[in-house]
Amino acid sequence: MPAFSRLGAYDTAILDRAQARRPRALFEYWAHEASLLPVELEPLLRWRMERARAGRGIYSGLAAFGRERRTVIDHVLREVEWNGPLTAADLDGHRGASGWWEWSEPKRALEWLFWGGLVTTQSRGPNFERLYDLPERVLPSQITVRPTPTAAEAQRALMAIAARAHGVATAHDLRDYFRLAPGDAHPRIEELVEEGVLEPVTVKGWRQQAYLHRDARRPRKVEARALLAPFDPLIWARSRAERLFDFHYRIEIYTPAEKRVYGYYVFPFLLGERIVARVDLKADRQASALRVQSAFAEKHAPPETATELFRALTSMAAWLGLESVELCERGDLAPALRAVAAGCSA
C-alpha cells in the first residue's frame, strides 16, 4: 500500500523479484519495524544485530529465551545450515500457534537468530511465512564482505538517511525512523550539525528544535492524491502527523468495535498538501468489492474532496482486482461520496 500511494497501480510482484533476483536488491530486517531495506544498509545494521545477540534492544521475552534456551537455538541454526531455506513449520517440534505470541520454541529460536543477524529471510512462502537461510547464502557477496562500521559510524549514516527522507524534522522524528535510542541518536545529530549535513532551524508552530537536511527540496506546491495505509511512513509518527497536518490519528484495530470512532482499518486521504478525509476500507474478495465502511471529512476539506476521493477509491479497487466500490452510509462524507458515485454511473 505505501508503494501504491506513491506509484499508483504497480505490479506487486516487483517486490518479490527485488528479493529473489541475483544479486538481490532488498533484504528484511528491523528498521522502524520489520522492513524491506536496500541491501546496502545491511552493514549499517550489524551493530543492532550484535546487540540483539547480547540480549539488548530486543523483546524481553525473546532475550530471556536467548539466554535460557541456547541449546535449542544452536540446534535450529544447524538445521538452517544443513537444510535451509526452511520455515518454522519445517522444524521438528513446531506445532503452529493460535496467536502471534504463542510461538513454538523453533519459531522463537528463528526469531532470535533473525534479530541477531545469524539468519535472514530468503523469501516468503504462499501463506506469507518466512523462509530462513544463512545471510551468506542470501545477501550479495559484495555486501557480506564489506567492513563493519563502528556503531557510531553506522548510526550517523542512518540518521543522515532519516534526515534526507524527512527533509525537516525534530530529533524524535529522526531517531524514530530507525528506532534509535536517545543515547545513540542525539550525539549523532550533533555530529551531523558540525559536519553541515543538518542545519538547526525553527518551524513556525513547532515547540521542538527542528533540523533541515542540506539537500532538502523545497517545492512551491505539492500536488498529491493518495490513500494512506495506517502504517504509511507519512503518518507513522503520530506526533509528526499532527504537527504537519493538524491531523489526529489513532489506529482502532485493537479498540472494541462499539468504541471505535472511525472504523477498524482507516485510510487517511491526502489531497494536495492536506489530509482532508479518512475512510474505513475492506477488500471483500468474495463479493469482488472494495467496501467503504465509513467516510469522514476533515474540518478543512475542500469542496472537491468527495470527487477526488472516489477517483482514488476506484483506482485502488482496480489495482486490487476488485470489480466495484461499495459505499456504506456511515460518516458525514458518505452522502457526498454516494452522490459522486451515482453521477459516474448515470
mmCIF file of C-alpha atoms in Angstrom:
data_model
loop_
_atom_site.group_PDB
_atom_site.id
_atom_site.type_symbol
_atom_site.label_atom_id
_atom_site.label_comp_id
_atom_site.label_asym_id
_atom_site.label_seq_id
_atom_site.Cartn_x
_atom_site.Cartn_y
_atom_site.Cartn_z
ATOM 1 C CA MET A 1 0.000 0.000 0.000
ATOM 2 C CA PRO A 2 2.726 2.601 0.717
ATOM 3 C CA ALA A 3 4.153 1.938 -2.744
ATOM 4 C CA PHE A 4 0.685 2.183 -4.341
ATOM 5 C CA SER A 5 0.120 5.522 -2.611
ATOM 6 C CA ARG A 6 3.194 6.877 -4.375
ATOM 7 C CA LEU A 7 3.356 4.943 -7.645
ATOM 8 C CA GLY A 8 -0.228 4.065 -8.437
ATOM 9 C CA ALA A 9 -1.168 0.660 -9.867
ATOM 10 C CA TYR A 10 2.240 -1.017 -9.842
ATOM 11 C CA ASP A 11 2.943 -4.730 -10.320
ATOM 12 C CA THR A 12 3.126 -6.126 -6.766
ATOM 13 C CA ALA A 13 5.392 -8.955 -7.953
ATOM 14 C CA ILE A 14 8.173 -6.384 -8.256
ATOM 15 C CA LEU A 15 8.845 -6.692 -4.512
ATOM 16 C CA ASP A 16 9.241 -10.458 -4.794
ATOM 17 C CA ARG A 17 11.538 -10.038 -7.777
ATOM 18 C CA ALA A 18 13.660 -7.491 -5.906
ATOM 19 C CA GLN A 19 14.210 -10.103 -3.185
ATOM 20 C CA ALA A 20 14.620 -13.117 -5.470
ATOM 21 C CA ARG A 21 16.854 -11.754 -8.236
ATOM 22 C CA ARG A 22 20.610 -12.196 -8.205
ATOM 23 C CA PRO A 23 22.049 -10.015 -6.905
ATOM 24 C CA ARG A 24 19.049 -9.162 -4.781
ATOM 25 C CA ALA A 25 18.147 -5.544 -4.134
ATOM 26 C CA LEU A 26 16.226 -5.869 -0.843
ATOM 27 C CA PHE A 27 16.564 -7.735 2.422
ATOM 28 C CA GLU A 28 14.383 -7.928 5.519
ATOM 29 C CA TYR A 29 15.371 -6.628 8.927
ATOM 30 C CA TRP A 30 14.252 -4.336 11.738
ATOM 31 C CA ALA A 31 14.201 -0.637 10.830
ATOM 32 C CA HIS A 32 11.302 1.220 12.469
ATOM 33 C CA GLU A 33 9.569 -2.164 12.240
ATOM 34 C CA ALA A 34 10.344 -5.322 10.265
ATOM 35 C CA SER A 35 11.004 -3.783 6.871
ATOM 36 C CA LEU A 36 12.263 -4.436 3.370
ATOM 37 C CA LEU A 37 15.505 -2.479 3.077
ATOM 38 C CA PRO A 38 18.126 -1.879 0.387
ATOM 39 C CA VAL A 39 20.861 -4.468 0.804
ATOM 40 C CA GLU A 40 23.407 -1.636 1.039
ATOM 41 C CA LEU A 41 22.067 -0.883 4.531
ATOM 42 C CA GLU A 42 22.966 -4.298 5.942
ATOM 43 C CA PRO A 43 26.438 -3.269 7.211
ATOM 44 C CA LEU A 44 24.873 -0.229 8.906
ATOM 45 C CA LEU A 45 22.632 -2.517 10.980
ATOM 46 C CA ARG A 46 25.215 -5.011 12.165
ATOM 47 C CA TRP A 47 25.641 -3.123 15.449
ATOM 48 C CA ARG A 48 21.939 -3.779 16.118
ATOM 49 C CA MET A 49 22.403 -7.457 15.302
ATOM 50 C CA GLU A 50 25.364 -7.642 17.669
ATOM 51 C CA ARG A 51 23.375 -6.016 20.471
ATOM 52 C CA ALA A 52 20.491 -8.426 19.850
ATOM 53 C CA ARG A 53 22.837 -11.381 20.255
ATOM 54 C CA ALA A 54 23.857 -9.880 23.594
ATOM 55 C CA GLY A 55 20.201 -9.575 24.616
ATOM 56 C CA ARG A 56 19.974 -5.788 24.137
ATOM 57 C CA GLY A 57 17.465 -3.877 22.029
ATOM 58 C CA ILE A 58 15.227 -6.924 21.709
ATOM 59 C CA TYR A 59 11.917 -8.017 23.211
ATOM 60 C CA SER A 60 12.494 -9.015 26.830
ATOM 61 C CA GLY A 61 10.850 -12.412 26.406
ATOM 62 C CA LEU A 62 12.956 -13.210 23.351
ATOM 63 C CA ALA A 63 16.094 -12.003 25.125
ATOM 64 C CA ALA A 64 15.333 -14.332 28.035
ATOM 65 C CA PHE A 65 14.759 -17.181 25.581
ATOM 66 C CA GLY A 66 18.179 -16.472 24.076
ATOM 67 C CA ARG A 67 19.820 -16.792 27.485
ATOM 68 C CA GLU A 68 17.899 -19.814 28.703
ATOM 69 C CA ARG A 69 17.424 -21.945 25.570
ATOM 70 C CA ARG A 70 20.751 -21.696 23.828
ATOM 71 C CA THR A 71 20.743 -25.419 23.060
ATOM 72 C CA VAL A 72 17.521 -25.036 21.075
ATOM 73 C CA ILE A 73 18.907 -22.001 19.228
ATOM 74 C CA ASP A 74 22.118 -23.822 18.291
ATOM 75 C CA HIS A 75 20.120 -26.820 17.057
ATOM 76 C CA VAL A 76 17.875 -24.646 14.899
ATOM 77 C CA LEU A 77 20.876 -22.808 13.442
ATOM 78 C CA ARG A 78 22.437 -26.153 12.465
ATOM 79 C CA GLU A 79 19.159 -27.158 10.799
ATOM 80 C CA VAL A 80 19.226 -23.961 8.736
ATOM 81 C CA GLU A 81 22.887 -24.537 7.844
ATOM 82 C CA TRP A 82 22.189 -28.077 6.665
ATOM 83 C CA ASN A 83 18.684 -27.809 5.196
ATOM 84 C CA GLY A 84 17.890 -24.139 4.560
ATOM 85 C CA PRO A 85 15.980 -22.315 3.351
ATOM 86 C CA LEU A 86 13.216 -23.502 5.654
ATOM 87 C CA THR A 87 10.204 -22.262 7.586
ATOM 88 C CA ALA A 88 9.399 -22.701 11.247
ATOM 89 C CA ALA A 89 6.904 -25.390 10.227
ATOM 90 C CA ASP A 90 9.757 -27.423 8.695
ATOM 91 C CA LEU A 91 11.425 -27.863 12.079
ATOM 92 C CA ASP A 92 10.706 -30.721 14.472
ATOM 93 C CA GLY A 93 8.545 -29.625 17.379
ATOM 94 C CA HIS A 94 6.860 -26.737 15.585
ATOM 95 C CA ARG A 95 3.125 -27.143 16.088
ATOM 96 C CA GLY A 96 1.951 -23.801 14.823
ATOM 97 C CA ALA A 97 0.344 -21.163 17.009
ATOM 98 C CA SER A 98 -3.103 -19.737 17.585
ATOM 99 C CA GLY A 99 -1.715 -16.242 18.141
ATOM 100 C CA TRP A 100 1.294 -14.070 17.448
ATOM 101 C CA TRP A 101 2.770 -14.552 20.922
ATOM 102 C CA GLU A 102 2.150 -18.296 21.185
ATOM 103 C CA TRP A 103 5.223 -19.301 19.189
ATOM 104 C CA SER A 104 6.790 -22.722 19.380
ATOM 105 C CA GLU A 105 10.399 -22.998 20.541
ATOM 106 C CA PRO A 106 11.766 -23.447 16.981
ATOM 107 C CA LYS A 107 9.879 -20.306 15.914
ATOM 108 C CA ARG A 108 11.287 -18.365 18.869
ATOM 109 C CA ALA A 109 14.762 -19.617 18.014
ATOM 110 C CA LEU A 110 14.405 -18.485 14.411
ATOM 111 C CA GLU A 111 13.199 -15.050 15.504
ATOM 112 C CA TRP A 112 16.136 -14.722 17.899
ATOM 113 C CA LEU A 113 18.537 -15.728 15.117
ATOM 114 C CA PHE A 114 16.840 -13.255 12.761
ATOM 115 C CA TRP A 115 17.229 -10.401 15.263
ATOM 116 C CA GLY A 116 20.858 -11.402 15.730
ATOM 117 C CA GLY A 117 21.593 -11.433 12.001
ATOM 118 C CA LEU A 118 22.586 -15.116 12.058
ATOM 119 C CA VAL A 119 19.760 -15.993 9.657
ATOM 120 C CA THR A 120 17.816 -13.841 7.253
ATOM 121 C CA THR A 121 14.688 -14.114 5.135
ATOM 122 C CA GLN A 122 15.373 -15.909 1.881
ATOM 123 C CA SER A 123 11.813 -15.394 0.618
ATOM 124 C CA ARG A 124 8.193 -15.696 1.687
ATOM 125 C CA GLY A 125 6.013 -18.764 1.310
ATOM 126 C CA PRO A 126 2.481 -18.874 -0.154
ATOM 127 C CA ASN A 127 0.986 -18.005 3.243
ATOM 128 C CA PHE A 128 3.478 -15.161 3.771
ATOM 129 C CA GLU A 129 5.567 -17.272 6.140
ATOM 130 C CA ARG A 130 9.293 -16.540 6.204
ATOM 131 C CA LEU A 131 11.790 -18.942 4.668
ATOM 132 C CA TYR A 132 15.016 -18.573 6.619
ATOM 133 C CA ASP A 133 18.555 -19.131 5.392
ATOM 134 C CA LEU A 134 22.099 -18.071 6.193
ATOM 135 C CA PRO A 135 22.935 -14.473 5.254
ATOM 136 C CA GLU A 136 25.956 -15.550 3.207
ATOM 137 C CA ARG A 137 23.668 -17.671 1.013
ATOM 138 C CA VAL A 138 21.150 -14.850 0.545
ATOM 139 C CA LEU A 139 22.918 -11.498 0.508
ATOM 140 C CA PRO A 140 25.234 -10.462 -2.353
ATOM 141 C CA SER A 141 28.871 -11.250 -1.651
ATOM 142 C CA GLN A 142 29.863 -7.628 -2.255
ATOM 143 C CA ILE A 143 27.677 -6.741 0.755
ATOM 144 C CA THR A 144 28.754 -9.505 3.146
ATOM 145 C CA VAL A 145 32.464 -8.753 2.617
ATOM 146 C CA ARG A 146 32.116 -5.047 3.411
ATOM 147 C CA PRO A 147 33.838 -3.968 6.622
ATOM 148 C CA THR A 148 31.595 -3.485 9.624
ATOM 149 C CA PRO A 149 31.494 0.189 10.643
ATOM 150 C CA THR A 150 31.588 1.176 14.285
ATOM 151 C CA ALA A 151 28.217 1.640 15.963
ATOM 152 C CA ALA A 152 28.691 5.414 15.959
ATOM 153 C CA GLU A 153 29.604 5.497 12.251
ATOM 154 C CA ALA A 154 26.616 3.339 11.338
ATOM 155 C CA GLN A 155 24.199 5.311 13.481
ATOM 156 C CA ARG A 156 25.431 8.583 11.983
ATOM 157 C CA ALA A 157 24.810 7.216 8.479
ATOM 158 C CA LEU A 158 21.342 6.002 9.459
ATOM 159 C CA MET A 159 20.466 9.377 10.966
ATOM 160 C CA ALA A 160 21.602 11.093 7.761
ATOM 161 C CA ILE A 161 19.314 8.800 5.755
ATOM 162 C CA ALA A 162 16.446 9.621 8.097
ATOM 163 C CA ALA A 163 17.128 13.350 7.779
ATOM 164 C CA ARG A 164 17.218 13.198 3.980
ATOM 165 C CA ALA A 165 13.937 11.271 3.952
ATOM 166 C CA HIS A 166 12.201 13.752 6.265
ATOM 167 C CA GLY A 167 13.585 16.987 4.839
ATOM 168 C CA VAL A 168 12.844 18.838 8.070
ATOM 169 C CA ALA A 169 12.341 17.007 11.358
ATOM 170 C CA THR A 170 12.708 17.058 15.116
ATOM 171 C CA ALA A 171 15.242 14.910 16.921
ATOM 172 C CA HIS A 172 12.457 12.496 17.871
ATOM 173 C CA ASP A 173 11.352 12.238 14.228
ATOM 174 C CA LEU A 174 14.884 11.424 13.144
ATOM 175 C CA ARG A 175 15.641 8.784 15.736
ATOM 176 C CA ASP A 176 12.257 7.087 15.322
ATOM 177 C CA TYR A 177 12.963 6.420 11.642
ATOM 178 C CA PHE A 178 15.354 3.592 12.531
ATOM 179 C CA ARG A 179 14.202 3.326 16.160
ATOM 180 C CA LEU A 180 17.421 4.582 17.701
ATOM 181 C CA ALA A 181 17.625 5.184 21.438
ATOM 182 C CA PRO A 182 18.179 8.792 22.567
ATOM 183 C CA GLY A 183 21.675 7.962 23.762
ATOM 184 C CA ASP A 184 22.590 6.700 20.302
ATOM 185 C CA ALA A 185 20.770 9.358 18.296
ATOM 186 C CA HIS A 186 21.447 12.694 19.974
ATOM 187 C CA PRO A 187 25.274 12.585 19.720
ATOM 188 C CA ARG A 188 24.911 11.686 16.031
ATOM 189 C CA ILE A 189 22.667 14.701 15.439
ATOM 190 C CA GLU A 190 25.290 16.966 16.991
ATOM 191 C CA GLU A 191 27.943 15.429 14.745
ATOM 192 C CA LEU A 192 25.814 15.884 11.623
ATOM 193 C CA VAL A 193 25.252 19.524 12.548
ATOM 194 C CA GLU A 194 29.017 20.013 12.917
ATOM 195 C CA GLU A 195 29.554 18.397 9.503
ATOM 196 C CA GLY A 196 26.990 20.694 7.892
ATOM 197 C CA VAL A 197 24.670 17.831 6.938
ATOM 198 C CA LEU A 198 21.968 19.188 9.259
ATOM 199 C CA GLU A 199 21.042 22.791 9.921
ATOM 200 C CA PRO A 200 19.153 23.699 13.114
ATOM 201 C CA VAL A 201 16.026 25.627 12.129
ATOM 202 C CA THR A 202 12.839 26.959 13.673
ATOM 203 C CA VAL A 203 9.496 25.845 12.247
ATOM 204 C CA LYS A 204 6.519 28.062 12.953
ATOM 205 C CA GLY A 205 4.100 26.304 15.295
ATOM 206 C CA TRP A 206 6.619 23.675 16.445
ATOM 207 C CA ARG A 207 7.763 23.769 20.055
ATOM 208 C CA GLN A 208 10.713 21.460 19.433
ATOM 209 C CA GLN A 209 14.024 22.252 17.784
ATOM 210 C CA ALA A 210 13.953 21.203 14.119
ATOM 211 C CA TYR A 211 16.708 20.190 11.709
ATOM 212 C CA LEU A 212 16.836 20.748 7.956
ATOM 213 C CA HIS A 213 18.843 18.409 5.722
ATOM 214 C CA ARG A 214 21.178 20.297 3.426
ATOM 215 C CA ASP A 215 19.754 18.526 0.354
ATOM 216 C CA ALA A 216 16.106 19.039 1.289
ATOM 217 C CA ARG A 217 13.948 20.090 -1.645
ATOM 218 C CA ARG A 218 11.564 22.983 -1.157
ATOM 219 C CA PRO A 219 8.753 22.669 -3.733
ATOM 220 C CA ARG A 220 6.460 25.659 -4.103
ATOM 221 C CA LYS A 221 3.415 23.411 -4.062
ATOM 222 C CA VAL A 222 2.706 19.723 -3.577
ATOM 223 C CA GLU A 223 0.208 18.039 -5.882
ATOM 224 C CA ALA A 224 -0.917 14.736 -4.422
ATOM 225 C CA ARG A 225 -3.899 12.411 -4.206
ATOM 226 C CA ALA A 226 -3.284 9.313 -2.125
ATOM 227 C CA LEU A 227 -4.953 6.919 0.277
ATOM 228 C CA LEU A 228 -2.534 6.240 3.120
ATOM 229 C CA ALA A 229 -2.455 2.864 4.836
ATOM 230 C CA PRO A 230 -2.485 3.034 8.663
ATOM 231 C CA PHE A 231 1.240 2.227 8.758
ATOM 232 C CA ASP A 232 2.288 4.556 5.931
ATOM 233 C CA PRO A 233 5.561 6.396 6.682
ATOM 234 C CA LEU A 234 3.852 9.755 6.152
ATOM 235 C CA ILE A 235 1.645 9.178 9.207
ATOM 236 C CA TRP A 236 3.719 6.575 11.043
ATOM 237 C CA ALA A 237 4.864 9.072 13.678
ATOM 238 C CA ARG A 238 1.541 10.339 15.022
ATOM 239 C CA SER A 239 3.018 13.415 16.686
ATOM 240 C CA ARG A 240 4.650 14.431 13.401
ATOM 241 C CA ALA A 241 1.373 13.966 11.505
ATOM 242 C CA GLU A 242 -0.306 16.303 13.975
ATOM 243 C CA ARG A 243 2.433 18.899 13.600
ATOM 244 C CA LEU A 244 2.471 18.760 9.794
ATOM 245 C CA PHE A 245 -1.205 18.304 9.009
ATOM 246 C CA ASP A 246 -3.104 19.163 12.194
ATOM 247 C CA PHE A 247 -4.360 15.593 11.854
ATOM 248 C CA HIS A 248 -5.062 13.458 14.928
ATOM 249 C CA TYR A 249 -4.938 9.754 14.053
ATOM 250 C CA ARG A 250 -5.072 6.602 16.108
ATOM 251 C CA ILE A 251 -5.315 3.024 14.879
ATOM 252 C CA GLU A 252 -8.533 1.455 16.176
ATOM 253 C CA ILE A 253 -7.787 -2.153 15.223
ATOM 254 C CA TYR A 254 -7.420 -3.107 18.879
ATOM 255 C CA THR A 255 -10.333 -0.955 20.059
ATOM 256 C CA PRO A 256 -13.623 -2.798 20.773
ATOM 257 C CA ALA A 257 -15.998 -2.301 17.845
ATOM 258 C CA GLU A 258 -18.540 -0.352 19.874
ATOM 259 C CA LYS A 259 -15.881 2.159 20.946
ATOM 260 C CA ARG A 260 -14.377 2.859 17.528
ATOM 261 C CA VAL A 261 -14.798 6.401 16.259
ATOM 262 C CA TYR A 262 -13.887 5.977 12.589
ATOM 263 C CA GLY A 263 -13.536 2.240 11.982
ATOM 264 C CA TYR A 264 -11.328 -0.839 12.027
ATOM 265 C CA TYR A 265 -8.761 -0.154 9.255
ATOM 266 C CA VAL A 266 -8.886 3.531 8.416
ATOM 267 C CA PHE A 267 -7.052 5.148 5.495
ATOM 268 C CA PRO A 268 -6.377 8.895 5.718
ATOM 269 C CA PHE A 269 -6.825 10.651 2.360
ATOM 270 C CA LEU A 270 -4.124 13.087 1.269
ATOM 271 C CA LEU A 271 -5.199 15.733 -1.249
ATOM 272 C CA GLY A 272 -2.687 18.364 -2.264
ATOM 273 C CA GLU A 273 -0.844 19.377 0.883
ATOM 274 C CA ARG A 274 -3.545 18.435 3.396
ATOM 275 C CA ILE A 275 -5.127 15.301 4.819
ATOM 276 C CA VAL A 276 -8.783 16.006 4.074
ATOM 277 C CA ALA A 277 -10.688 12.809 4.884
ATOM 278 C CA ARG A 278 -10.488 9.283 6.244
ATOM 279 C CA VAL A 279 -12.207 6.068 5.153
ATOM 280 C CA ASP A 280 -12.551 2.631 6.727
ATOM 281 C CA LEU A 281 -11.813 0.164 3.917
ATOM 282 C CA LYS A 282 -12.153 -3.560 3.458
ATOM 283 C CA ALA A 283 -11.395 -5.639 0.371
ATOM 284 C CA ASP A 284 -14.310 -8.077 0.113
ATOM 285 C CA ARG A 285 -12.800 -10.709 -2.171
ATOM 286 C CA GLN A 286 -15.888 -12.909 -2.193
ATOM 287 C CA ALA A 287 -18.069 -10.056 -3.461
ATOM 288 C CA SER A 288 -15.195 -8.584 -5.533
ATOM 289 C CA ALA A 289 -15.837 -5.189 -3.967
ATOM 290 C CA LEU A 290 -13.862 -2.543 -2.125
ATOM 291 C CA ARG A 291 -16.148 -1.751 0.790
ATOM 292 C CA VAL A 292 -16.075 1.787 2.154
ATOM 293 C CA GLN A 293 -17.442 1.088 5.626
ATOM 294 C CA SER A 294 -17.289 4.728 6.732
ATOM 295 C CA ALA A 295 -16.202 8.059 5.275
ATOM 296 C CA PHE A 296 -15.453 11.196 7.279
ATOM 297 C CA ALA A 297 -14.317 14.639 6.118
ATOM 298 C CA GLU A 298 -11.793 16.762 7.988
ATOM 299 C CA LYS A 299 -12.849 20.264 9.028
ATOM 300 C CA HIS A 300 -10.793 21.891 6.250
ATOM 301 C CA ALA A 301 -11.846 19.505 3.457
ATOM 302 C CA PRO A 302 -12.316 21.386 0.153
ATOM 303 C CA PRO A 303 -15.493 21.021 -1.978
ATOM 304 C CA GLU A 304 -13.817 18.598 -4.403
ATOM 305 C CA THR A 305 -12.925 16.090 -1.650
ATOM 306 C CA ALA A 306 -15.676 13.564 -2.436
ATOM 307 C CA THR A 307 -14.917 13.584 -6.177
ATOM 308 C CA GLU A 308 -11.176 13.153 -5.706
ATOM 309 C CA LEU A 309 -11.654 10.508 -3.030
ATOM 310 C CA PHE A 310 -13.987 8.468 -5.229
ATOM 311 C CA ARG A 311 -11.395 8.548 -8.008
ATOM 312 C CA ALA A 312 -8.758 7.283 -5.587
ATOM 313 C CA LEU A 313 -11.078 4.517 -4.379
ATOM 314 C CA THR A 314 -11.899 3.311 -7.894
ATOM 315 C CA SER A 315 -8.192 3.302 -8.722
ATOM 316 C CA MET A 316 -7.424 1.230 -5.633
ATOM 317 C CA ALA A 317 -10.232 -1.216 -6.385
ATOM 318 C CA ALA A 318 -8.938 -1.774 -9.920
ATOM 319 C CA TRP A 319 -5.391 -2.313 -8.650
ATOM 320 C CA LEU A 320 -6.677 -4.895 -6.166
ATOM 321 C CA GLY A 321 -8.564 -6.693 -8.927
ATOM 322 C CA LEU A 322 -11.964 -5.824 -7.451
ATOM 323 C CA GLU A 323 -14.924 -5.095 -9.696
ATOM 324 C CA SER A 324 -16.698 -2.388 -7.722
ATOM 325 C CA VAL A 325 -16.625 0.156 -4.912
ATOM 326 C CA GLU A 326 -19.364 -0.458 -2.345
ATOM 327 C CA LEU A 327 -20.336 2.647 -0.362
ATOM 328 C CA CYS A 328 -21.898 2.304 3.069
ATOM 329 C CA GLU A 329 -23.834 5.034 4.868
ATOM 330 C CA ARG A 330 -21.677 5.731 7.934
ATOM 331 C CA GLY A 331 -19.843 9.061 8.158
ATOM 332 C CA ASP A 332 -20.507 12.700 7.267
ATOM 333 C CA LEU A 333 -18.780 12.326 3.883
ATOM 334 C CA ALA A 334 -20.748 9.238 2.864
ATOM 335 C CA PRO A 335 -23.704 11.105 1.248
ATOM 336 C CA ALA A 336 -21.394 13.164 -0.964
ATOM 337 C CA LEU A 337 -19.474 10.042 -1.983
ATOM 338 C CA ARG A 338 -22.694 8.259 -2.937
ATOM 339 C CA ALA A 339 -23.780 11.306 -4.971
ATOM 340 C CA VAL A 340 -20.485 11.258 -6.894
ATOM 341 C CA ALA A 341 -20.834 7.521 -7.495
ATOM 342 C CA ALA A 342 -24.382 7.977 -8.753
ATOM 343 C CA GLY A 343 -23.218 10.693 -11.142
ATOM 344 C CA CYS A 344 -20.464 8.486 -12.510
ATOM 345 C CA SER A 345 -22.847 5.588 -13.150
ATOM 346 C CA ALA A 346 -25.581 7.725 -14.702
#
